[in-house]
Amino acid sequence: MIPATPTLLYIDDDAALARLVERGLTRLGFKVAHAASGQQGLDRLAEGGIDVIALDQYMPGLDGLETLEQIMKIPDAPPVVFVTASQDSAIAVTALKAGAADYLVKDVRGEFIPLLQVAVNGAIRQAAIQKARDEAEAEVRASRDRYAALAAEREVLLREVNHRVGNSLQIIASLLHLQANSAAQEDVKAALTNAMGRVAAVAQVHRRLYTSQDFKTVMLNQYLEALLEDLRRSAEGNRMSRLTLRAAPIEIDPDRAVAIGIIVNELVMNAVKYAYPDGAGPIHVELKPEGDDLLLSISDDGVGIGDTTDPRGTGMGQRIVTAMASKLDASVERDPAHQQGTRVLLRFRRAAPPPQAHAPAK
């Protein structure tokens, strides 16, 4: 924005021409301050209140280009219009490269003054635009820095929350494990062991989030490997010594990872209890992508189940599988092609389906 009465600093050792410039620009709405040398101009500029500078090239002491160099070192310096009698285009190019806003050839009779008015108005306007752009960019950078600081703080807080939740759940799982080991009744021991596995499935997700750089996703293959290792350690004797995993490196959101972990825990524990009545046997967990879907299978080579038996069944474990499958919007079925033992298949979308919009009330 051009000030109502802009102040021009005219730096030129030609006093007569300076008076012509002062009279001409004053009639055109300017205030004019005159400096007879480059150093006087710099001293006047240091006092402040200057909106634009007209600078001559040939002066005693500091010439125009040397003075321009000093002006450009001043923070928020006013724009400079280079004014000289020289027709040498090299001077114009040098001045513009050094930071001058415009270049004007003067004459000794002051006929260039209307052109000077246009040049200094343009320089003031361009400087205002540049200042507004710089302020906007500075605000963008400041906003970006504030956002980065908030994001870093949020990351620290989320990491701490996941760390504490994971530790608390791990303590609960350890207490359940101790209680299961001390239980005399087999049904109580089994119930406590199952509960421990369910808690551990949730704890492992928080542990993954705590140690990961990304709080939005969990590497499902790494999560399942850690979960199965927990199950191996919790099993009595070596009943799960042949528990294996084959999983593709797939990222998934934490909520769905919890549901998958709980399903795997339930189906693996079910296979441990019922697939091999005479001892331990292989149990295989496999996760692989199929297009936009993921296919999870838990299989064994044990005694199998009846053809009419629904793998989701009516027991507590089966009800949990049903609930978690519903959370995943997954289909759960027994693979009829698996001849020896049981193979349960879960198919679900890799990404969570978008929430359904509710129809407006009539």
Short mmCIF file of C-alpha atoms in Angstrom, two decimals:
data_model
loop_
_atom_site.label_atom_id
_atom_site.label_comp_id
_atom_site.label_asym_id
_atom_site.label_seq_id
_atom_site.Cartn_x
_atom_site.Cartn_y
_atom_site.Cartn_z
CA MET A 1 0.00 0.00 0.00
CA ILE A 2 1.38 3.42 -0.99
CA PRO A 3 1.44 5.91 1.94
CA ALA A 4 -0.80 8.96 1.59
CA THR A 5 2.28 11.20 1.53
CA PRO A 6 5.33 9.04 0.84
CA THR A 7 8.78 10.34 1.75
CA LEU A 8 11.47 10.14 -0.93
CA LEU A 9 15.16 10.29 -0.12
CA TYR A 10 16.91 11.77 -3.16
CA ILE A 11 20.67 11.05 -3.05
CA ASP A 12 22.55 13.16 -5.63
CA ASP A 13 25.44 15.64 -5.45
CA ASP A 14 23.72 17.95 -8.00
CA ALA A 15 22.03 20.46 -5.70
CA ALA A 16 20.24 22.31 -8.52
CA LEU A 17 18.70 19.14 -9.88
CA ALA A 18 17.78 18.08 -6.36
CA ARG A 19 15.75 21.30 -5.95
CA LEU A 20 13.92 20.57 -9.21
CA VAL A 21 13.11 17.06 -8.00
CA GLU A 22 11.92 18.38 -4.63
CA ARG A 23 9.61 20.99 -6.20
CA GLY A 24 8.28 18.59 -8.83
CA LEU A 25 7.58 15.65 -6.53
CA THR A 26 6.19 17.86 -3.77
CA ARG A 27 3.52 19.05 -6.23
CA LEU A 28 2.84 15.37 -6.97
CA GLY A 29 2.20 14.54 -3.32
CA PHE A 30 5.62 13.52 -2.01
CA LYS A 31 7.82 14.67 0.80
CA VAL A 32 11.41 14.92 -0.40
CA ALA A 33 14.60 14.70 1.67
CA HIS A 34 17.91 15.44 -0.05
CA ALA A 35 21.36 13.95 0.62
CA ALA A 36 24.37 15.27 -1.30
CA SER A 37 26.49 12.10 -1.01
CA GLY A 38 26.19 8.37 -0.47
CA GLN A 39 27.31 8.63 3.14
CA GLN A 40 24.87 11.48 3.89
CA GLY A 41 22.14 9.33 2.36
CA LEU A 42 23.03 6.40 4.60
CA ASP A 43 23.05 8.67 7.65
CA ARG A 44 19.62 10.09 6.76
CA LEU A 45 18.28 6.61 6.10
CA ALA A 46 19.38 5.56 9.58
CA GLU A 47 17.08 8.24 11.06
CA GLY A 48 14.06 6.42 9.60
CA GLY A 49 10.86 7.65 7.99
CA ILE A 50 11.95 6.99 4.39
CA ASP A 51 9.54 5.16 2.06
CA VAL A 52 11.60 5.11 -1.14
CA ILE A 53 15.05 6.15 -2.39
CA ALA A 54 16.19 7.71 -5.67
CA LEU A 55 19.93 7.15 -6.00
CA ASP A 56 22.40 8.74 -8.43
CA GLN A 57 25.45 6.82 -9.67
CA TYR A 58 28.22 9.43 -10.02
CA MET A 59 28.97 11.10 -6.67
CA PRO A 60 32.14 11.91 -4.69
CA GLY A 61 33.03 9.36 -2.05
CA LEU A 62 30.67 6.43 -2.28
CA ASP A 63 29.21 6.17 -5.75
CA GLY A 64 25.69 4.92 -6.40
CA LEU A 65 26.52 1.23 -6.70
CA GLU A 66 28.61 1.31 -3.53
CA THR A 67 25.83 3.14 -1.69
CA LEU A 68 23.27 0.66 -3.02
CA GLU A 69 25.36 -2.19 -1.66
CA GLN A 70 25.28 -0.62 1.81
CA ILE A 71 21.54 0.04 1.60
CA MET A 72 20.84 -3.59 0.73
CA LYS A 73 22.52 -4.66 3.96
CA ILE A 74 19.95 -2.74 6.03
CA PRO A 75 17.04 -4.88 7.26
CA ASP A 76 13.73 -3.83 5.68
CA ALA A 77 15.46 -1.16 3.61
CA PRO A 78 13.19 1.02 1.43
CA PRO A 79 13.12 0.24 -2.30
CA VAL A 80 15.69 1.99 -4.46
CA VAL A 81 15.21 3.55 -7.91
CA PHE A 82 18.60 4.00 -9.56
CA VAL A 83 18.77 7.41 -11.29
CA THR A 84 21.75 8.39 -13.42
CA ALA A 85 22.63 10.41 -16.50
CA SER A 86 24.65 7.51 -17.92
CA GLN A 87 23.29 5.66 -20.93
CA ASP A 88 25.52 2.71 -20.12
CA SER A 89 23.24 -0.32 -19.88
CA ALA A 90 25.89 -2.20 -17.91
CA ILE A 91 25.31 0.14 -14.97
CA ALA A 92 21.56 -0.50 -15.16
CA VAL A 93 22.04 -4.26 -15.21
CA THR A 94 24.51 -4.09 -12.31
CA ALA A 95 22.16 -1.93 -10.25
CA LEU A 96 19.16 -4.18 -10.85
CA LYS A 97 21.17 -7.27 -9.98
CA ALA A 98 22.38 -5.55 -6.80
CA GLY A 99 18.81 -5.04 -5.64
CA ALA A 100 17.50 -1.83 -7.22
CA ALA A 101 13.76 -1.90 -7.89
CA ASP A 102 14.00 0.15 -11.09
CA TYR A 103 16.40 2.15 -13.26
CA LEU A 104 15.86 5.60 -14.75
CA VAL A 105 17.97 7.86 -16.98
CA LYS A 106 17.79 11.50 -15.76
CA ASP A 107 18.33 14.82 -17.51
CA VAL A 108 19.63 18.09 -16.05
CA ARG A 109 16.39 20.02 -16.73
CA GLY A 110 14.21 17.72 -14.62
CA GLU A 111 12.06 16.46 -17.46
CA PHE A 112 12.43 12.94 -16.05
CA ILE A 113 10.51 13.86 -12.86
CA PRO A 114 7.09 12.50 -14.03
CA LEU A 115 8.83 9.26 -14.94
CA LEU A 116 10.49 9.27 -11.53
CA GLN A 117 7.07 9.57 -9.89
CA VAL A 118 5.84 6.49 -11.77
CA ALA A 119 9.01 4.57 -10.93
CA VAL A 120 8.97 5.36 -7.19
CA ASN A 121 5.23 4.62 -6.92
CA GLY A 122 5.83 1.29 -8.63
CA ALA A 123 8.77 0.56 -6.33
CA ILE A 124 6.72 1.35 -3.22
CA ARG A 125 3.85 -0.80 -4.44
CA GLN A 126 6.17 -3.69 -5.30
CA ALA A 127 7.88 -3.42 -1.90
CA ALA A 128 4.50 -3.54 -0.15
CA ILE A 129 3.52 -6.65 -2.12
CA GLN A 130 6.84 -8.28 -1.30
CA LYS A 131 6.48 -7.41 2.38
CA ALA A 132 2.98 -8.90 2.47
CA ARG A 133 4.27 -12.03 0.75
CA ASP A 134 7.18 -12.31 3.18
CA GLU A 135 4.85 -11.86 6.16
CA ALA A 136 2.49 -14.51 4.79
CA GLU A 137 5.36 -16.93 4.22
CA ALA A 138 6.68 -16.20 7.72
CA GLU A 139 3.23 -16.93 9.15
CA VAL A 140 3.07 -20.17 7.18
CA ARG A 141 6.49 -21.18 8.49
CA ALA A 142 5.49 -20.23 12.03
CA SER A 143 2.25 -22.21 11.71
CA ARG A 144 4.17 -25.16 10.32
CA ASP A 145 6.64 -24.94 13.21
CA ARG A 146 3.80 -24.75 15.72
CA TYR A 147 2.12 -27.74 14.10
CA ALA A 148 5.39 -29.67 14.12
CA ALA A 149 5.90 -28.86 17.80
CA LEU A 150 2.35 -29.95 18.63
CA ALA A 151 2.75 -33.11 16.57
CA ALA A 152 6.03 -33.91 18.35
CA GLU A 153 4.38 -33.32 21.72
CA ARG A 154 1.43 -35.49 20.72
CA GLU A 155 3.80 -38.22 19.60
CA VAL A 156 5.58 -38.16 22.96
CA LEU A 157 2.26 -38.27 24.81
CA LEU A 158 0.92 -41.12 22.67
CA ARG A 159 4.15 -43.03 23.08
CA GLU A 160 3.95 -42.60 26.86
CA VAL A 161 0.28 -43.60 26.92
CA ASN A 162 0.94 -46.73 24.89
CA HIS A 163 3.93 -47.52 27.07
CA ARG A 164 1.92 -47.24 30.28
CA VAL A 165 -1.11 -49.09 28.91
CA GLY A 166 1.12 -51.83 27.54
CA ASN A 167 2.94 -52.18 30.87
CA SER A 168 -0.32 -52.26 32.82
CA LEU A 169 -1.79 -54.92 30.55
CA GLN A 170 1.41 -56.93 30.77
CA ILE A 171 1.21 -56.84 34.56
CA ILE A 172 -2.38 -58.08 34.37
CA ALA A 173 -1.34 -60.87 32.01
CA SER A 174 1.48 -61.86 34.36
CA LEU A 175 -0.90 -61.95 37.32
CA LEU A 176 -3.30 -64.14 35.36
CA HIS A 177 -0.40 -66.42 34.45
CA LEU A 178 0.63 -66.75 38.09
CA GLN A 179 -2.94 -67.42 39.13
CA ALA A 180 -3.34 -70.04 36.40
CA ASN A 181 -0.19 -71.85 37.53
CA SER A 182 -1.44 -71.97 41.12
CA ALA A 183 -4.98 -73.08 40.24
CA ALA A 184 -5.80 -76.67 41.16
CA GLN A 185 -8.91 -77.05 39.02
CA GLU A 186 -8.25 -77.61 35.31
CA ASP A 187 -11.24 -75.59 34.14
CA VAL A 188 -10.13 -72.62 36.24
CA LYS A 189 -6.56 -72.97 34.98
CA ALA A 190 -7.80 -73.05 31.37
CA ALA A 191 -10.06 -70.03 31.86
CA LEU A 192 -7.24 -67.99 33.40
CA THR A 193 -4.83 -69.01 30.63
CA ASN A 194 -7.35 -67.98 27.99
CA ALA A 195 -7.92 -64.64 29.72
CA MET A 196 -4.16 -64.10 29.90
CA GLY A 197 -3.86 -64.66 26.14
CA ARG A 198 -6.63 -62.16 25.42
CA VAL A 199 -4.97 -59.51 27.57
CA ALA A 200 -1.59 -60.24 26.00
CA ALA A 201 -3.09 -59.77 22.53
CA VAL A 202 -4.09 -56.22 23.43
CA ALA A 203 -0.84 -55.52 25.30
CA GLN A 204 1.24 -56.53 22.28
CA VAL A 205 -0.47 -53.87 20.13
CA HIS A 206 0.38 -51.13 22.62
CA ARG A 207 3.92 -52.45 22.86
CA ARG A 208 4.20 -52.26 19.07
CA LEU A 209 2.87 -48.70 19.05
CA TYR A 210 5.28 -47.68 21.80
CA THR A 211 8.34 -48.97 19.93
CA SER A 212 7.20 -47.83 16.47
CA GLN A 213 7.70 -44.47 14.78
CA ASP A 214 4.16 -44.68 13.40
CA PHE A 215 1.23 -44.60 15.79
CA LYS A 216 -1.39 -45.12 13.10
CA THR A 217 -0.45 -48.61 11.93
CA VAL A 218 0.94 -51.90 13.20
CA MET A 219 3.07 -54.31 11.19
CA LEU A 220 0.79 -57.32 11.39
CA ASN A 221 3.43 -59.97 10.71
CA GLN A 222 5.67 -58.67 13.52
CA TYR A 223 2.71 -58.35 15.87
CA LEU A 224 1.54 -61.92 15.24
CA GLU A 225 5.07 -63.28 15.70
CA ALA A 226 5.33 -61.57 19.11
CA LEU A 227 1.84 -62.75 20.04
CA LEU A 228 2.58 -66.37 19.16
CA GLU A 229 5.83 -66.18 21.09
CA ASP A 230 3.80 -65.11 24.14
CA LEU A 231 1.52 -68.11 23.59
CA ARG A 232 4.52 -70.45 23.31
CA ARG A 233 5.93 -69.18 26.59
CA SER A 234 2.59 -69.45 28.36
CA ALA A 235 1.86 -73.03 27.24
CA GLU A 236 2.55 -75.87 29.58
CA GLY A 237 5.32 -78.25 28.60
CA ASN A 238 5.96 -78.26 24.86
CA ARG A 239 2.39 -78.47 23.60
CA MET A 240 3.00 -75.50 21.32
CA SER A 241 6.54 -76.26 20.29
CA ARG A 242 5.35 -76.73 16.70
CA LEU A 243 3.39 -73.50 16.43
CA THR A 244 4.38 -71.78 13.17
CA LEU A 245 3.62 -68.49 11.44
CA ARG A 246 3.78 -67.46 7.82
CA ALA A 247 2.67 -63.87 7.34
CA ALA A 248 3.25 -61.21 4.69
CA PRO A 249 4.50 -57.80 5.88
CA ILE A 250 1.18 -55.94 6.10
CA GLU A 251 0.34 -52.71 7.91
CA ILE A 252 -3.02 -52.33 9.59
CA ASP A 253 -4.64 -49.93 12.02
CA PRO A 254 -4.28 -50.71 15.77
CA ASP A 255 -7.98 -51.39 16.44
CA ARG A 256 -8.17 -54.05 13.73
CA ALA A 257 -4.83 -55.49 14.85
CA VAL A 258 -6.32 -56.05 18.33
CA ALA A 259 -9.31 -57.87 16.85
CA ILE A 260 -7.05 -60.06 14.70
CA GLY A 261 -4.79 -60.83 17.65
CA ILE A 262 -7.69 -61.88 19.86
CA ILE A 263 -9.08 -64.12 17.09
CA VAL A 264 -5.69 -65.78 16.61
CA ASN A 265 -5.37 -66.29 20.36
CA GLU A 266 -8.79 -67.93 20.61
CA LEU A 267 -8.38 -70.24 17.63
CA VAL A 268 -4.83 -71.26 18.51
CA MET A 269 -5.81 -72.03 22.09
CA ASN A 270 -8.80 -73.98 20.81
CA ALA A 271 -6.48 -76.05 18.59
CA VAL A 272 -4.09 -76.62 21.51
CA LYS A 273 -6.90 -77.96 23.66
CA TYR A 274 -8.80 -80.10 21.17
CA ALA A 275 -6.80 -80.88 18.04
CA TYR A 276 -4.31 -83.32 19.57
CA PRO A 277 -5.79 -85.28 22.47
CA ASP A 278 -2.71 -87.54 22.67
CA GLY A 279 -0.09 -84.76 22.78
CA ALA A 280 1.38 -81.86 20.85
CA GLY A 281 1.08 -81.33 17.11
CA PRO A 282 1.62 -78.68 14.49
CA ILE A 283 -0.53 -75.56 14.45
CA HIS A 284 -0.11 -73.17 11.55
CA VAL A 285 -1.05 -69.49 11.36
CA GLU A 286 -0.95 -67.88 7.92
CA LEU A 287 -1.75 -64.37 6.77
CA LYS A 288 -1.65 -63.32 3.12
CA PRO A 289 -3.15 -60.67 0.87
CA GLU A 290 -5.68 -61.55 -1.79
CA GLY A 291 -6.41 -58.44 -3.82
CA ASP A 292 -7.99 -55.88 -1.53
CA ASP A 293 -8.67 -58.56 1.08
CA LEU A 294 -6.56 -60.30 3.69
CA LEU A 295 -6.90 -64.02 4.32
CA LEU A 296 -6.08 -65.34 7.79
CA SER A 297 -6.01 -69.07 8.42
CA ILE A 298 -5.39 -71.12 11.57
CA SER A 299 -4.98 -74.81 10.85
CA ASP A 300 -3.94 -78.06 12.50
CA ASP A 301 -3.54 -81.69 11.47
CA GLY A 302 -5.43 -83.07 14.42
CA VAL A 303 -8.64 -85.01 14.93
CA GLY A 304 -10.87 -82.38 13.28
CA ILE A 305 -14.45 -81.50 14.12
CA GLY A 306 -17.77 -82.76 12.89
CA ASP A 307 -19.07 -81.60 9.55
CA THR A 308 -22.07 -79.96 11.15
CA THR A 309 -20.08 -78.05 13.73
CA ASP A 310 -19.84 -74.29 13.24
CA PRO A 311 -16.29 -73.14 14.10
CA ARG A 312 -17.78 -70.12 15.81
CA GLY A 313 -19.81 -72.39 18.03
CA THR A 314 -21.54 -71.36 21.25
CA GLY A 315 -18.71 -71.33 23.80
CA MET A 316 -17.03 -68.24 25.21
CA GLY A 317 -14.07 -68.47 22.83
CA GLN A 318 -16.33 -68.90 19.83
CA ARG A 319 -18.48 -65.94 20.88
CA ILE A 320 -15.35 -63.80 21.17
CA VAL A 321 -14.27 -64.87 17.67
CA THR A 322 -17.71 -63.92 16.35
CA ALA A 323 -17.58 -60.52 18.03
CA MET A 324 -14.09 -59.73 16.76
CA ALA A 325 -14.96 -60.97 13.28
CA SER A 326 -17.94 -58.62 13.27
CA LYS A 327 -15.59 -55.77 14.20
CA LEU A 328 -13.45 -56.67 11.19
CA ASP A 329 -16.51 -57.19 8.98
CA ALA A 330 -14.92 -60.59 8.30
CA SER A 331 -16.34 -63.87 7.09
CA VAL A 332 -15.43 -66.91 9.22
CA GLU A 333 -15.68 -70.42 7.85
CA ARG A 334 -14.15 -73.85 8.09
CA ASP A 335 -12.22 -74.90 5.01
CA PRO A 336 -13.92 -78.07 3.67
CA ALA A 337 -10.88 -78.83 1.49
CA HIS A 338 -8.68 -79.32 4.56
CA GLN A 339 -8.91 -83.10 4.88
CA GLN A 340 -6.74 -83.73 7.95
CA GLY A 341 -7.62 -81.68 11.02
CA THR A 342 -9.27 -78.27 11.00
CA ARG A 343 -8.59 -75.08 9.07
CA VAL A 344 -10.53 -71.92 9.93
CA LEU A 345 -10.48 -69.11 7.38
CA LEU A 346 -11.16 -65.42 7.99
CA ARG A 347 -11.42 -63.06 5.07
CA PHE A 348 -11.64 -59.32 5.60
CA ARG A 349 -10.79 -56.04 3.86
CA ARG A 350 -7.25 -54.73 4.20
CA ALA A 351 -8.59 -51.26 5.07
CA ALA A 352 -11.43 -50.55 7.45
CA PRO A 353 -14.70 -49.79 5.63
CA PRO A 354 -15.79 -46.14 5.80
CA PRO A 355 -18.44 -45.37 8.44
CA GLN A 356 -21.95 -45.48 7.03
CA ALA A 357 -23.83 -42.20 7.00
CA HIS A 358 -27.10 -42.23 8.86
CA ALA A 359 -30.21 -41.39 6.86
CA PRO A 360 -31.77 -38.07 7.92
CA ALA A 361 -34.75 -38.38 10.19
CA LYS A 362 -38.10 -37.81 8.54
#
